[in-house]
Amino acid sequence: MSRVYLYKRYERFWHWAQVVLILTLVATGFEVHGTLRVLGFENAVRLHEAGGLGLVVLTLFTMFWHWTTGEVKQFIPTRKNFVDQVRFYTTGIFRSEAHPEIATPEKKFNPIQKAAYFGLLIFVFPVQIAAGVLYLGTPLWPGLVDALGGLRLVALIHTAGAFAMLSFLVVHLYMITTGATLGSNLRSMLTGWVEHE
């Protein structure tokens, strides 16, 4: 058994800050839509706007951090071992087969993780942020919102993006249980250390 320091302090901060912000946005989003009734509509809207702004600031700062540290390379998709990874997650994991990709500081994510994170960072997050800004700023640029199909379409796109993020979160929760032990992946995101057999 060997221990590898995989997740730097800032990466762990970014991860957990995102968790708090996204859960806040999901909960307040459900309240704004009338599915939940906890804070009240106006408080939910204010907290949702603050959470959205917080996520934008965190995302911009983290993009800067990834580019300046070179860690952006971790998110570049690859086809190498992609089929092996799919096979592992669909059948191999249930047969206790060896993981086809071992996480290292130079290569933290397997091909499926890279594709998922790339999709989130390049498509889902920007669309969510743009739709949220348009939704929030409709009084400032009503002509732009109308030209894009109206407020109803902007809200629908924002809601669809929220469900995409929520789906990612559910899959993410499952995936943290697929480590060497039930809690090893969670422990590594808390401490930064990963244990390899």
PDB file of C-alpha atoms in Angstrom:
ATOM      1  CA  MET A   1       0.000   0.000   0.000  1.00  0.00           C
ATOM      2  CA  SER A   2       1.404   3.422  -0.980  1.00  0.00           C
ATOM      3  CA  ARG A   3       0.158   6.906  -0.235  1.00  0.00           C
ATOM      4  CA  VAL A   4       0.175   9.674  -2.852  1.00  0.00           C
ATOM      5  CA  TYR A   5      -0.588  13.341  -2.201  1.00  0.00           C
ATOM      6  CA  LEU A   6      -3.053  13.898  -5.032  1.00  0.00           C
ATOM      7  CA  TYR A   7      -5.284  16.878  -4.257  1.00  0.00           C
ATOM      8  CA  LYS A   8      -3.652  20.155  -3.296  1.00  0.00           C
ATOM      9  CA  ARG A   9      -5.151  22.389  -0.638  1.00  0.00           C
ATOM     10  CA  TYR A  10      -6.690  24.802  -3.150  1.00  0.00           C
ATOM     11  CA  GLU A  11      -8.236  21.949  -5.159  1.00  0.00           C
ATOM     12  CA  ARG A  12      -9.926  20.656  -2.017  1.00  0.00           C
ATOM     13  CA  PHE A  13     -11.113  24.154  -1.085  1.00  0.00           C
ATOM     14  CA  TRP A  14     -12.504  24.636  -4.614  1.00  0.00           C
ATOM     15  CA  HIS A  15     -14.252  21.277  -4.519  1.00  0.00           C
ATOM     16  CA  TRP A  16     -15.961  21.829  -1.154  1.00  0.00           C
ATOM     17  CA  ALA A  17     -16.806  25.492  -1.858  1.00  0.00           C
ATOM     18  CA  GLN A  18     -18.452  24.335  -5.096  1.00  0.00           C
ATOM     19  CA  VAL A  19     -20.403  21.692  -3.180  1.00  0.00           C
ATOM     20  CA  VAL A  20     -21.764  24.287  -0.746  1.00  0.00           C
ATOM     21  CA  LEU A  21     -22.582  26.789  -3.502  1.00  0.00           C
ATOM     22  CA  ILE A  22     -24.208  24.250  -5.836  1.00  0.00           C
ATOM     23  CA  LEU A  23     -26.304  22.737  -3.046  1.00  0.00           C
ATOM     24  CA  THR A  24     -27.353  26.255  -2.043  1.00  0.00           C
ATOM     25  CA  LEU A  25     -28.285  27.028  -5.650  1.00  0.00           C
ATOM     26  CA  VAL A  26     -30.221  23.771  -6.036  1.00  0.00           C
ATOM     27  CA  ALA A  27     -32.152  24.239  -2.783  1.00  0.00           C
ATOM     28  CA  THR A  28     -32.962  27.898  -3.424  1.00  0.00           C
ATOM     29  CA  GLY A  29     -33.768  27.130  -7.064  1.00  0.00           C
ATOM     30  CA  PHE A  30     -36.332  24.575  -5.945  1.00  0.00           C
ATOM     31  CA  GLU A  31     -37.770  27.164  -3.573  1.00  0.00           C
ATOM     32  CA  VAL A  32     -37.951  29.819  -6.301  1.00  0.00           C
ATOM     33  CA  HIS A  33     -39.836  27.303  -8.455  1.00  0.00           C
ATOM     34  CA  GLY A  34     -42.216  26.573  -5.579  1.00  0.00           C
ATOM     35  CA  THR A  35     -41.112  22.982  -4.981  1.00  0.00           C
ATOM     36  CA  LEU A  36     -39.740  23.760  -1.497  1.00  0.00           C
ATOM     37  CA  ARG A  37     -41.033  26.168   1.113  1.00  0.00           C
ATOM     38  CA  VAL A  38     -38.365  26.974   3.699  1.00  0.00           C
ATOM     39  CA  LEU A  39     -36.940  30.493   3.333  1.00  0.00           C
ATOM     40  CA  GLY A  40     -39.717  32.251   1.486  1.00  0.00           C
ATOM     41  CA  PHE A  41     -39.587  33.368  -2.132  1.00  0.00           C
ATOM     42  CA  GLU A  42     -37.759  36.703  -1.669  1.00  0.00           C
ATOM     43  CA  ASN A  43     -35.118  35.271   0.671  1.00  0.00           C
ATOM     44  CA  ALA A  44     -34.606  32.310  -1.668  1.00  0.00           C
ATOM     45  CA  VAL A  45     -34.133  34.655  -4.647  1.00  0.00           C
ATOM     46  CA  ARG A  46     -31.589  36.776  -2.739  1.00  0.00           C
ATOM     47  CA  LEU A  47     -29.663  33.708  -1.558  1.00  0.00           C
ATOM     48  CA  HIS A  48     -29.817  32.187  -5.057  1.00  0.00           C
ATOM     49  CA  GLU A  49     -28.391  35.368  -6.575  1.00  0.00           C
ATOM     50  CA  ALA A  50     -25.631  35.508  -3.942  1.00  0.00           C
ATOM     51  CA  GLY A  51     -24.814  31.825  -4.481  1.00  0.00           C
ATOM     52  CA  GLY A  52     -24.704  32.350  -8.251  1.00  0.00           C
ATOM     53  CA  LEU A  53     -22.382  35.317  -7.876  1.00  0.00           C
ATOM     54  CA  GLY A  54     -20.217  33.307  -5.482  1.00  0.00           C
ATOM     55  CA  LEU A  55     -19.999  30.455  -7.981  1.00  0.00           C
ATOM     56  CA  VAL A  56     -19.018  32.843 -10.789  1.00  0.00           C
ATOM     57  CA  VAL A  57     -16.268  34.413  -8.649  1.00  0.00           C
ATOM     58  CA  LEU A  58     -15.024  30.983  -7.526  1.00  0.00           C
ATOM     59  CA  THR A  59     -15.058  29.717 -11.126  1.00  0.00           C
ATOM     60  CA  LEU A  60     -13.119  32.713 -12.468  1.00  0.00           C
ATOM     61  CA  PHE A  61     -10.532  32.512  -9.698  1.00  0.00           C
ATOM     62  CA  THR A  62     -10.201  28.753 -10.175  1.00  0.00           C
ATOM     63  CA  MET A  63      -9.790  29.120 -13.935  1.00  0.00           C
ATOM     64  CA  PHE A  64      -6.923  31.527 -13.243  1.00  0.00           C
ATOM     65  CA  TRP A  65      -5.429  29.057 -10.732  1.00  0.00           C
ATOM     66  CA  HIS A  66      -5.673  26.127 -13.169  1.00  0.00           C
ATOM     67  CA  TRP A  67      -4.044  28.085 -16.002  1.00  0.00           C
ATOM     68  CA  THR A  68      -1.227  29.569 -13.908  1.00  0.00           C
ATOM     69  CA  THR A  69      -0.367  26.283 -12.176  1.00  0.00           C
ATOM     70  CA  GLY A  70      -0.652  24.159 -15.325  1.00  0.00           C
ATOM     71  CA  GLU A  71      -3.346  22.007 -13.705  1.00  0.00           C
ATOM     72  CA  VAL A  72      -5.670  22.808 -16.622  1.00  0.00           C
ATOM     73  CA  LYS A  73      -4.073  19.794 -18.334  1.00  0.00           C
ATOM     74  CA  GLN A  74      -5.999  17.545 -15.935  1.00  0.00           C
ATOM     75  CA  PHE A  75      -9.276  18.390 -17.711  1.00  0.00           C
ATOM     76  CA  ILE A  76      -8.250  17.815 -21.333  1.00  0.00           C
ATOM     77  CA  PRO A  77     -10.262  14.816 -22.617  1.00  0.00           C
ATOM     78  CA  THR A  78      -8.545  11.793 -24.077  1.00  0.00           C
ATOM     79  CA  ARG A  79      -9.679   8.642 -25.870  1.00  0.00           C
ATOM     80  CA  LYS A  80      -6.798   6.597 -24.462  1.00  0.00           C
ATOM     81  CA  ASN A  81      -8.222   3.873 -22.180  1.00  0.00           C
ATOM     82  CA  PHE A  82     -11.745   5.319 -22.537  1.00  0.00           C
ATOM     83  CA  VAL A  83     -13.251   1.971 -23.594  1.00  0.00           C
ATOM     84  CA  ASP A  84     -11.341   0.177 -20.818  1.00  0.00           C
ATOM     85  CA  GLN A  85     -12.737   2.672 -18.316  1.00  0.00           C
ATOM     86  CA  VAL A  86     -16.310   2.172 -19.577  1.00  0.00           C
ATOM     87  CA  ARG A  87     -15.848  -1.597 -19.362  1.00  0.00           C
ATOM     88  CA  PHE A  88     -14.512  -1.233 -15.808  1.00  0.00           C
ATOM     89  CA  TYR A  89     -17.456   0.883 -14.620  1.00  0.00           C
ATOM     90  CA  THR A  90     -20.085  -1.284 -16.330  1.00  0.00           C
ATOM     91  CA  THR A  91     -18.781  -4.756 -15.439  1.00  0.00           C
ATOM     92  CA  GLY A  92     -15.247  -4.856 -14.035  1.00  0.00           C
ATOM     93  CA  ILE A  93     -16.016  -2.969 -10.863  1.00  0.00           C
ATOM     94  CA  PHE A  94     -18.596  -5.621  -9.934  1.00  0.00           C
ATOM     95  CA  ARG A  95     -16.005  -8.374 -10.450  1.00  0.00           C
ATOM     96  CA  SER A  96     -13.347  -6.633  -8.304  1.00  0.00           C
ATOM     97  CA  GLU A  97     -11.099  -6.172 -11.345  1.00  0.00           C
ATOM     98  CA  ALA A  98      -8.145  -3.805 -11.125  1.00  0.00           C
ATOM     99  CA  HIS A  99      -8.857  -0.192 -12.018  1.00  0.00           C
ATOM    100  CA  PRO A 100      -7.500   0.551 -15.533  1.00  0.00           C
ATOM    101  CA  GLU A 101      -6.296   4.016 -14.472  1.00  0.00           C
ATOM    102  CA  ILE A 102      -4.269   4.773 -11.350  1.00  0.00           C
ATOM    103  CA  ALA A 103      -4.529   8.389 -10.215  1.00  0.00           C
ATOM    104  CA  THR A 104      -1.235  10.247  -9.972  1.00  0.00           C
ATOM    105  CA  PRO A 105      -0.468  13.933  -9.396  1.00  0.00           C
ATOM    106  CA  GLU A 106       0.295  14.194 -13.130  1.00  0.00           C
ATOM    107  CA  LYS A 107      -2.910  12.403 -14.190  1.00  0.00           C
ATOM    108  CA  LYS A 108      -5.611  12.736 -11.549  1.00  0.00           C
ATOM    109  CA  PHE A 109      -8.661  11.823 -13.619  1.00  0.00           C
ATOM    110  CA  ASN A 110      -9.568   8.838 -15.752  1.00  0.00           C
ATOM    111  CA  PRO A 111     -10.892   9.385 -19.311  1.00  0.00           C
ATOM    112  CA  ILE A 112     -14.567   9.347 -18.248  1.00  0.00           C
ATOM    113  CA  GLN A 113     -13.932  11.856 -15.471  1.00  0.00           C
ATOM    114  CA  LYS A 114     -12.036  14.098 -17.887  1.00  0.00           C
ATOM    115  CA  ALA A 115     -14.916  14.004 -20.376  1.00  0.00           C
ATOM    116  CA  ALA A 116     -17.487  14.731 -17.653  1.00  0.00           C
ATOM    117  CA  TYR A 117     -15.516  17.600 -16.103  1.00  0.00           C
ATOM    118  CA  PHE A 118     -14.688  19.039 -19.528  1.00  0.00           C
ATOM    119  CA  GLY A 119     -18.391  19.011 -20.447  1.00  0.00           C
ATOM    120  CA  LEU A 120     -19.309  20.716 -17.193  1.00  0.00           C
ATOM    121  CA  LEU A 121     -16.606  23.362 -17.409  1.00  0.00           C
ATOM    122  CA  ILE A 122     -16.922  24.122 -21.125  1.00  0.00           C
ATOM    123  CA  PHE A 123     -20.662  23.720 -21.672  1.00  0.00           C
ATOM    124  CA  VAL A 124     -22.894  23.391 -18.604  1.00  0.00           C
ATOM    125  CA  PHE A 125     -21.279  26.021 -16.342  1.00  0.00           C
ATOM    126  CA  PRO A 126     -21.013  28.741 -19.025  1.00  0.00           C
ATOM    127  CA  VAL A 127     -24.598  28.138 -20.224  1.00  0.00           C
ATOM    128  CA  GLN A 128     -25.838  28.186 -16.618  1.00  0.00           C
ATOM    129  CA  ILE A 129     -23.970  31.372 -15.840  1.00  0.00           C
ATOM    130  CA  ALA A 130     -25.113  33.089 -19.060  1.00  0.00           C
ATOM    131  CA  ALA A 131     -28.750  32.060 -18.535  1.00  0.00           C
ATOM    132  CA  GLY A 132     -28.597  33.162 -14.898  1.00  0.00           C
ATOM    133  CA  VAL A 133     -27.123  36.550 -15.834  1.00  0.00           C
ATOM    134  CA  LEU A 134     -29.761  37.006 -18.561  1.00  0.00           C
ATOM    135  CA  TYR A 135     -32.522  35.981 -16.176  1.00  0.00           C
ATOM    136  CA  LEU A 136     -31.269  38.283 -13.428  1.00  0.00           C
ATOM    137  CA  GLY A 137     -30.524  41.162 -15.791  1.00  0.00           C
ATOM    138  CA  THR A 138     -33.707  41.000 -17.887  1.00  0.00           C
ATOM    139  CA  PRO A 139     -34.742  44.536 -16.836  1.00  0.00           C
ATOM    140  CA  LEU A 140     -31.361  45.827 -18.070  1.00  0.00           C
ATOM    141  CA  TRP A 141     -31.532  44.264 -21.538  1.00  0.00           C
ATOM    142  CA  PRO A 142     -35.081  43.150 -22.356  1.00  0.00           C
ATOM    143  CA  GLY A 143     -34.415  43.378 -26.107  1.00  0.00           C
ATOM    144  CA  LEU A 144     -31.598  40.831 -25.828  1.00  0.00           C
ATOM    145  CA  VAL A 145     -33.753  38.406 -23.814  1.00  0.00           C
ATOM    146  CA  ASP A 146     -36.597  38.782 -26.338  1.00  0.00           C
ATOM    147  CA  ALA A 147     -34.174  38.201 -29.230  1.00  0.00           C
ATOM    148  CA  LEU A 148     -33.032  34.969 -27.550  1.00  0.00           C
ATOM    149  CA  GLY A 149     -36.592  33.624 -27.314  1.00  0.00           C
ATOM    150  CA  GLY A 150     -37.917  35.387 -24.251  1.00  0.00           C
ATOM    151  CA  LEU A 151     -37.657  35.024 -20.502  1.00  0.00           C
ATOM    152  CA  ARG A 152     -39.521  31.706 -20.501  1.00  0.00           C
ATOM    153  CA  LEU A 153     -36.873  30.086 -22.743  1.00  0.00           C
ATOM    154  CA  VAL A 154     -34.019  31.573 -20.699  1.00  0.00           C
ATOM    155  CA  ALA A 155     -35.609  30.189 -17.513  1.00  0.00           C
ATOM    156  CA  LEU A 156     -36.104  26.789 -19.146  1.00  0.00           C
ATOM    157  CA  ILE A 157     -32.451  26.643 -20.228  1.00  0.00           C
ATOM    158  CA  HIS A 158     -31.338  27.671 -16.732  1.00  0.00           C
ATOM    159  CA  THR A 159     -33.538  24.984 -15.171  1.00  0.00           C
ATOM    160  CA  ALA A 160     -32.300  22.327 -17.623  1.00  0.00           C
ATOM    161  CA  GLY A 161     -28.717  23.250 -16.729  1.00  0.00           C
ATOM    162  CA  ALA A 162     -29.574  22.973 -13.049  1.00  0.00           C
ATOM    163  CA  PHE A 163     -30.896  19.451 -13.572  1.00  0.00           C
ATOM    164  CA  ALA A 164     -27.732  18.572 -15.518  1.00  0.00           C
ATOM    165  CA  MET A 165     -25.654  19.753 -12.560  1.00  0.00           C
ATOM    166  CA  LEU A 166     -27.905  17.894 -10.129  1.00  0.00           C
ATOM    167  CA  SER A 167     -27.530  14.709 -12.216  1.00  0.00           C
ATOM    168  CA  PHE A 168     -23.753  15.147 -12.126  1.00  0.00           C
ATOM    169  CA  LEU A 169     -23.948  15.529  -8.352  1.00  0.00           C
ATOM    170  CA  VAL A 170     -25.953  12.307  -7.949  1.00  0.00           C
ATOM    171  CA  VAL A 171     -23.496  10.352 -10.134  1.00  0.00           C
ATOM    172  CA  HIS A 172     -20.626  11.982  -8.241  1.00  0.00           C
ATOM    173  CA  LEU A 173     -22.084  10.798  -4.933  1.00  0.00           C
ATOM    174  CA  TYR A 174     -22.239   7.260  -6.277  1.00  0.00           C
ATOM    175  CA  MET A 175     -18.707   7.426  -7.679  1.00  0.00           C
ATOM    176  CA  ILE A 176     -17.178   8.398  -4.337  1.00  0.00           C
ATOM    177  CA  THR A 177     -18.259   4.980  -3.058  1.00  0.00           C
ATOM    178  CA  THR A 178     -16.256   3.134  -5.752  1.00  0.00           C
ATOM    179  CA  GLY A 179     -12.803   3.522  -4.223  1.00  0.00           C
ATOM    180  CA  ALA A 180     -10.668   0.869  -2.538  1.00  0.00           C
ATOM    181  CA  THR A 181     -13.010   1.178   0.444  1.00  0.00           C
ATOM    182  CA  LEU A 182     -16.450   2.755   0.724  1.00  0.00           C
ATOM    183  CA  GLY A 183     -15.062   6.026   2.115  1.00  0.00           C
ATOM    184  CA  SER A 184     -11.564   6.179   0.631  1.00  0.00           C
ATOM    185  CA  ASN A 185     -12.444   8.556  -2.216  1.00  0.00           C
ATOM    186  CA  LEU A 186     -14.225  10.912   0.180  1.00  0.00           C
ATOM    187  CA  ARG A 187     -11.297  10.764   2.604  1.00  0.00           C
ATOM    188  CA  SER A 188      -8.870  11.661  -0.192  1.00  0.00           C
ATOM    189  CA  MET A 189     -10.894  14.783  -1.040  1.00  0.00           C
ATOM    190  CA  LEU A 190     -10.763  15.785   2.624  1.00  0.00           C
ATOM    191  CA  THR A 191      -7.064  15.080   3.245  1.00  0.00           C
ATOM    192  CA  GLY A 192      -5.525  15.199  -0.238  1.00  0.00           C
ATOM    193  CA  TRP A 193      -3.958  11.760   0.197  1.00  0.00           C
ATOM    194  CA  VAL A 194      -4.881   8.693  -1.879  1.00  0.00           C
ATOM    195  CA  GLU A 195      -3.917   5.148  -0.973  1.00  0.00           C
ATOM    196  CA  HIS A 196      -2.995   2.767  -3.812  1.00  0.00           C
ATOM    197  CA  GLU A 197      -2.683  -0.981  -3.403  1.00  0.00           C
TER     198      GLU A 197
END
